[in-house]
XYZ file of C-alpha atoms in Angstrom:
264
model
C 109.928 119.670 134.334
C 108.912 115.982 134.243
C 108.616 115.844 138.055
C 106.377 118.893 137.932
C 104.125 117.250 135.369
C 103.714 114.121 137.495
C 102.105 116.237 140.230
C 99.285 117.337 137.908
C 96.343 114.910 137.388
C 96.466 113.585 133.789
C 92.930 114.747 133.010
C 93.962 118.301 133.909
C 97.056 117.944 131.724
C 94.805 116.904 128.826
C 92.549 119.889 129.437
C 95.452 122.337 129.784
C 97.132 120.975 126.648
C 94.000 121.419 124.551
C 93.265 124.827 126.052
C 96.681 125.678 124.634
C 95.694 124.346 121.183
C 92.474 126.346 121.364
C 94.451 129.424 122.399
C 96.720 129.077 119.359
C 93.611 128.860 117.153
C 92.399 132.099 118.741
C 95.831 133.658 118.171
C 95.618 132.791 114.489
C 92.094 134.173 114.274
C 93.261 137.369 115.999
C 95.357 138.266 112.952
C 92.103 139.458 111.354
C 92.052 142.297 113.882
C 95.375 143.682 112.623
C 96.130 142.382 109.112
C 94.345 141.922 105.801
C 96.610 139.046 104.703
C 99.241 136.763 106.222
C 102.370 135.572 104.405
C 101.418 132.277 102.742
C 105.016 131.050 102.788
C 105.069 131.269 106.570
C 101.728 129.466 106.829
C 102.841 126.685 104.466
C 106.061 126.212 106.427
C 104.043 125.971 109.657
C 101.628 123.517 108.049
C 104.520 121.338 106.924
C 106.209 121.447 110.327
C 102.967 120.539 112.060
C 102.362 117.686 109.597
C 105.779 116.244 110.448
C 105.154 116.496 114.181
C 101.717 114.908 113.886
C 102.936 112.042 111.672
C 105.706 111.237 114.154
C 103.369 111.607 117.130
C 100.806 109.337 115.479
C 103.361 106.540 115.500
C 105.421 107.052 118.659
C 102.666 108.363 120.933
C 99.650 106.450 119.590
C 100.159 103.562 117.169
C 103.303 101.971 118.622
C 101.875 101.936 122.190
C 98.645 100.462 120.770
C 100.582 97.548 119.261
C 102.589 96.973 122.454
C 99.481 97.091 124.649
C 97.662 94.643 122.352
C 100.467 92.170 122.889
C 100.418 92.753 126.659
C 96.651 92.144 126.782
C 97.024 88.895 124.855
C 95.449 90.123 121.609
C 96.813 89.532 118.135
C 99.318 92.424 118.214
C 98.385 93.959 114.870
C 94.650 93.254 114.711
C 92.998 95.907 116.911
C 95.555 98.595 116.023
C 94.921 97.941 112.317
C 91.141 98.020 112.763
C 91.293 101.156 114.911
C 93.633 102.939 112.502
C 91.367 102.155 109.537
C 88.168 103.207 111.307
C 89.818 106.403 112.609
C 90.711 107.442 109.082
C 87.307 106.366 107.809
C 85.626 108.481 110.497
C 87.358 111.660 109.346
C 86.679 110.932 105.662
C 83.040 110.041 106.348
C 82.469 113.118 108.477
C 83.902 115.297 105.716
C 81.654 113.696 103.095
C 78.629 114.140 105.356
C 79.467 117.800 105.792
C 79.828 118.282 102.033
C 76.450 116.665 101.382
C 74.774 118.751 104.075
C 76.141 121.969 102.591
C 75.144 120.976 99.049
C 71.638 120.111 100.244
C 71.251 123.581 101.697
C 72.923 125.384 98.829
C 69.692 126.466 97.132
C 68.594 128.161 100.335
C 71.873 129.975 101.020
C 73.963 132.508 99.198
C 77.387 131.405 98.010
C 79.209 133.596 100.519
C 77.175 132.213 103.415
C 77.820 128.676 102.237
C 81.557 129.281 102.042
C 81.513 130.772 105.538
C 79.641 127.774 106.967
C 81.960 125.369 105.162
C 85.046 127.093 106.542
C 83.925 127.075 110.167
C 82.303 123.628 110.015
C 85.178 121.843 108.303
C 87.819 123.183 110.691
C 85.619 122.492 113.729
C 84.909 118.978 112.487
C 88.503 117.895 112.179
C 89.385 119.516 115.510
C 87.246 116.870 117.232
C 89.541 113.882 116.501
C 92.537 116.073 117.342
C 91.122 116.767 120.804
C 90.189 113.102 121.238
C 93.741 112.088 120.320
C 95.267 114.253 123.029
C 92.756 112.995 125.608
C 93.392 109.349 124.698
C 97.166 109.897 124.858
C 96.914 111.305 128.384
C 94.455 108.564 129.338
C 96.951 105.921 128.235
C 99.629 107.725 130.236
C 97.394 107.659 133.318
C 97.034 103.888 132.947
C 100.809 103.456 132.712
C 100.787 102.094 129.157
C 104.337 101.510 127.962
C 105.376 104.102 125.400
C 102.738 106.611 126.544
C 104.072 109.436 128.691
C 103.435 113.084 129.394
C 106.218 114.247 127.063
C 104.801 112.388 124.076
C 101.259 113.582 124.797
C 102.404 117.189 125.233
C 104.417 117.048 122.020
C 101.331 115.756 120.229
C 99.388 118.737 121.594
C 102.235 121.031 120.511
C 102.026 119.750 116.936
C 98.280 120.211 116.895
C 98.636 123.682 118.388
C 101.153 124.801 115.756
C 98.876 123.787 112.905
C 95.926 125.464 114.640
C 97.468 128.896 114.075
C 97.112 128.711 110.270
C 93.663 127.192 110.784
C 92.548 130.199 112.831
C 93.897 132.445 110.078
C 92.247 130.375 107.330
C 88.848 130.770 108.978
C 88.949 134.395 110.137
C 90.486 136.134 107.106
C 88.148 134.633 104.476
C 85.160 135.480 106.668
C 86.409 139.047 106.818
C 86.720 139.089 103.018
C 83.097 137.965 102.827
C 82.141 141.219 104.569
C 81.726 139.898 108.103
C 82.980 142.286 110.799
C 86.447 141.851 112.305
C 85.001 140.978 115.720
C 82.664 138.307 114.330
C 85.399 136.900 112.075
C 87.671 136.547 115.103
C 84.859 134.999 117.154
C 84.053 132.342 114.549
C 87.743 131.690 113.937
C 88.549 130.971 117.587
C 85.250 129.105 118.101
C 86.376 126.460 115.603
C 88.916 125.294 118.213
C 86.678 125.237 121.282
C 85.700 121.613 120.636
C 89.244 120.397 121.308
C 89.254 120.738 125.135
C 85.781 119.154 125.268
C 86.836 116.249 123.042
C 90.060 115.800 125.036
C 88.218 115.292 128.331
C 85.812 112.839 126.663
C 88.727 110.951 125.094
C 90.545 110.780 128.430
C 87.610 109.271 130.307
C 86.792 106.829 127.511
C 90.409 105.649 127.456
C 90.662 105.202 131.223
C 87.216 103.624 131.626
C 87.656 100.867 129.048
C 91.293 99.701 129.194
C 90.558 96.638 127.056
C 89.596 98.939 124.189
C 92.619 101.218 124.586
C 94.619 99.663 121.703
C 91.669 100.403 119.422
C 91.262 103.947 120.812
C 94.958 104.789 120.417
C 95.050 103.453 116.858
C 91.749 105.197 116.036
C 93.342 108.484 117.091
C 96.436 107.732 114.999
C 94.306 106.985 111.929
C 92.346 110.195 112.415
C 95.569 112.195 112.756
C 97.109 110.747 109.594
C 93.882 111.401 107.706
C 93.876 115.044 108.857
C 97.511 115.406 107.763
C 96.918 113.837 104.330
C 93.521 115.365 103.695
C 93.955 118.830 105.194
C 97.502 119.925 106.018
C 99.476 118.627 103.018
C 96.971 119.782 100.339
C 96.633 123.155 102.086
C 100.417 123.699 101.955
C 100.926 122.818 98.276
C 101.415 126.399 97.062
C 104.952 126.423 98.463
C 105.501 122.685 98.604
C 109.300 122.805 99.010
C 108.949 124.902 102.155
C 106.214 122.563 103.379
C 108.438 119.509 102.735
C 111.342 121.057 104.656
C 108.966 121.957 107.488
C 107.570 118.420 107.529
C 111.042 116.844 107.720
C 112.129 119.201 110.502
C 108.869 118.655 112.412
C 109.199 114.878 112.173
C 112.826 114.963 113.339
C 112.037 117.297 116.252
C 109.204 115.053 117.425
C 111.269 111.887 116.977
C 114.308 113.235 118.836
C 112.316 114.726 121.705
C 110.079 111.686 122.090
C 112.976 109.211 122.081
C 115.298 111.379 124.185
C 112.755 112.498 126.771
C 110.149 109.718 126.534
């Protein structure tokens, strides 16, 4: 498996991995074609599992390599990773606030149902951008031979993102359907929220490989963005069945940790 992966150019691996995450988003959105509702317990368990995977991946696949590379490059080991982590989280928070203000500004010109529809699609699309960037940066670091960054860790990061994209596809498509939008359009908008991930992944890959000196910052930026998505989106979204979400989170973290350490 690992030998097979080494034969594929890293940029193609990044693209394939995020095409997978996009495909899972589309799969979640496709539920609108067959069901009126989806079991919330299952979705909360998936959200929790994905949160655990993404927390673990943020450290082992992004933040820890950023610290090690900073030391290798002769930087203060914690400085650029700390700055990148903070700015990555700030980026996601700031983008969310900007979106909220934009929607409020246009509220008087839009009906409530239209506003909710725009908010759903826009918010999911927005936080898919740093997810795609994170996968691209992880594969870019792998291409540069950064210690701690390998194809297994990057693929596991994409797996975690993909798992949580299924509930996201559902959470976009079903509410749109309830707003009276047709099944076909609800599915289209639901899957479209994930199309930015492959684009962002390719951009992240080339940025990471073009500016090696900034790679510790880029890796930590991605980690900060991931943690912010987990804390701001996944955990609050899964609070209806929080015990299931907690169990899922623990299992997801352990799976990522074991696979990354055993296969990394």
